[in-house]
Amino acid sequence: MEEKKYLTFALGKGRLARQTLELFERIGITCEEIKDKDTRKLIFVNEALRMRFFLAKGPDVPTYVEYGAADIGIVGEDTILEENRKIYEVLDLGFGKCRMCVCGPKKAGELLRHHELIRVASKYPRIAKNYFYNKKHQTVEIIKLNGSIELAPIVGLSEVIVDIVETGSTLRENGLEVLEEVCPLSARMVVNQVSMKMEHARITSLITELRKELNKE
Ligand code: PRP
């Protein structure tokens, strides 16, 4: 008999991957070799379950899934919205909760209220553009940055930022605050559109198991 195809998972590196693996363990999906912190391996296999796992940078997860290099991905909703890939979003995993917000010094609130032509720095130019142009109907200049976004209003690169707020401590420690909320965020499971058809039974039963486990919380 032909061997069952591997179901391949792309996990966003870091805390998200750790929380995902913990959740998977609770429904009997284990991967011992991925836990070895010293390993330089890139792909990890559970032969018995015919599953493979790899870690990738968050923004690359939807790309792997769209092209079918991974059947399933686990990634933050922020990345899904920003990458805008042709993938199915099938499950809210409930962890990794945070908010996408417009932030800045308190005085920038006035500029937002009066729809001034301001500069907005963000790691998420698509989300920022969609929010200001389609929701607020405010023309702004968007500046793409790759990290430490909070610096932008402090050093005068932009009036406000669009960024993730989790505990709010980065903002507080830098004299900034949430001025408007764009949307709430959490970790999501995404699925390749072809895999959803070809591996329908395995994937839907996985979603059902995960949903049952998450409902216990
Ligand atoms: C994220 C985000 C904020 C911070 C928010 O940055 O961009 O800077 O976390 O968390 P808090 O509300 O709990 O302070 P991350 O640490 O991912 O790095 P980055 O600045 O390089 O994007």
XYZ file of C-alpha atoms in Angstrom, residues 28-211:
184
model
C -1.539 13.585 21.101
C 0.491 15.226 18.336
C 4.060 15.182 19.564
C 7.395 16.059 18.036
C 10.266 15.293 20.384
C 13.168 16.373 18.174
C 11.853 19.916 17.712
C 12.293 20.508 21.465
C 16.083 20.121 21.291
C 17.291 23.726 21.653
C 20.784 22.975 20.286
C 19.679 21.357 17.071
C 20.493 22.968 13.721
C 17.941 20.809 11.951
C 15.287 22.691 10.049
C 12.588 20.065 9.647
C 11.246 17.660 12.240
C 9.276 14.511 11.618
C 6.772 12.378 13.478
C 6.969 9.268 11.332
C 4.113 7.434 13.070
C 1.682 10.291 12.425
C 3.171 11.077 9.003
C 3.575 14.712 10.024
C 6.446 17.142 9.477
C 7.059 20.454 11.216
C 9.317 23.380 10.428
C 9.901 26.781 11.955
C 9.841 29.887 9.794
C 9.806 33.646 10.228
C 6.202 34.727 10.806
C 5.752 36.680 7.544
C 7.029 33.671 5.556
C 4.434 31.249 6.962
C 1.549 32.368 4.676
C 3.932 32.146 1.693
C 4.871 28.517 2.451
C 1.184 27.705 2.857
C -0.007 29.479 -0.292
C 2.534 27.615 -2.443
C 1.735 24.280 -0.768
C 5.238 23.811 0.697
C 3.336 23.559 3.969
C -0.214 22.216 4.165
C -0.924 24.031 7.405
C 0.510 27.146 9.030
C 0.262 28.702 12.452
C 0.734 32.438 12.443
C -0.538 35.691 13.935
C -3.598 37.351 12.435
C -1.461 40.485 11.899
C 0.754 38.570 9.457
C -2.224 37.026 7.663
C -3.774 40.463 7.126
C -0.487 41.997 6.020
C 0.570 39.203 3.653
C -2.892 38.854 2.067
C -2.151 35.394 0.618
C -4.600 32.989 -1.011
C -5.011 30.649 1.958
C -7.870 29.472 4.153
C -7.988 30.742 7.713
C -9.654 27.920 9.639
C -9.180 28.319 13.377
C -8.566 30.922 16.078
C -6.139 29.313 18.533
C -6.922 31.872 21.222
C -3.336 32.506 22.288
C -1.003 35.278 21.161
C -3.735 37.774 21.923
C -2.849 41.423 21.300
C -4.189 44.481 19.465
C -3.190 46.378 16.340
C -3.273 50.056 17.286
C -2.475 53.542 16.129
C -0.078 54.880 18.763
C 1.862 58.039 19.367
C 2.365 60.866 21.820
C -0.889 62.140 23.356
C -0.781 65.351 21.290
C -0.914 63.368 18.028
C -4.528 62.532 18.910
C -5.504 65.997 17.636
C -3.891 65.328 14.239
C -5.910 62.142 13.934
C -9.147 63.863 14.884
C -8.635 66.609 12.303
C -7.618 64.206 9.527
C -4.308 66.011 9.022
C -1.852 64.720 6.411
C 0.456 62.879 8.803
C 3.228 60.313 8.521
C 2.527 56.822 9.823
C 5.411 54.406 10.454
C 4.667 50.689 10.544
C 5.920 47.174 9.987
C 2.412 46.634 8.567
C 1.973 49.073 5.634
C -0.989 47.171 4.169
C -2.894 47.136 7.467
C -2.047 50.810 8.063
C -3.127 51.794 4.543
C -6.345 49.826 4.752
C -7.197 51.416 8.101
C -6.490 55.021 7.147
C -7.734 54.942 3.548
C -10.668 52.534 3.653
C -11.923 52.875 7.205
C -11.067 56.429 8.230
C -10.900 57.989 4.746
C -7.811 59.908 5.826
C -4.898 60.501 3.464
C -1.584 59.751 5.170
C 1.996 58.999 4.194
C 2.982 55.473 5.198
C 6.606 54.676 6.007
C 7.611 51.013 6.186
C 9.956 50.049 9.036
C 11.176 46.620 10.114
C 11.242 46.826 13.906
C 11.451 49.026 17.002
C 8.616 51.027 15.464
C 8.141 53.057 18.662
C 11.318 54.950 17.797
C 9.693 56.682 14.825
C 7.575 59.283 16.674
C 10.288 59.762 19.308
C 12.935 60.793 16.794
C 10.514 62.653 14.504
C 10.271 60.218 11.600
C 6.487 60.079 11.876
C 3.652 61.527 13.938
C 2.116 58.131 14.748
C 2.753 54.406 14.313
C 0.548 51.410 13.564
C 1.859 48.545 15.657
C 1.064 45.621 17.912
C 0.302 46.352 21.553
C 0.375 43.442 23.949
C 1.056 44.566 27.532
C 1.484 48.232 26.594
C 4.796 48.458 28.423
C 6.875 49.423 25.348
C 4.533 52.368 24.797
C 4.517 53.413 28.468
C 8.276 53.271 28.784
C 8.623 55.535 25.767
C 5.992 58.145 26.580
C 3.569 56.942 23.919
C -0.031 55.754 24.110
C -2.764 53.982 22.199
C -4.686 56.602 20.220
C -7.007 54.325 18.206
C -7.584 50.587 17.982
C -7.392 49.021 14.521
C -8.348 45.420 15.405
C -7.833 42.639 17.958
C -5.366 39.886 17.011
C -4.555 36.277 17.937
C -2.828 33.187 16.559
C -4.604 31.450 13.671
C -4.370 28.203 11.787
C -4.214 28.581 8.011
C -4.509 25.878 5.358
C -3.381 25.548 1.744
C -6.400 25.609 -0.572
C -5.477 22.412 -2.455
C -4.514 20.519 0.713
C -7.913 21.388 2.157
C -9.467 19.346 -0.674
C -6.876 16.577 -1.026
C -6.390 15.957 2.714
C -9.869 17.000 3.761
C -10.528 14.188 6.248
C -7.205 14.526 8.088
C -7.331 18.305 8.232
C -10.951 18.594 9.331
C -10.459 15.974 12.033
C -7.403 17.899 13.267
C -9.457 21.120 13.384
C -12.246 19.323 15.277
C -9.776 17.905 17.828
C -8.142 21.275 18.351
C -11.469 23.059 18.681
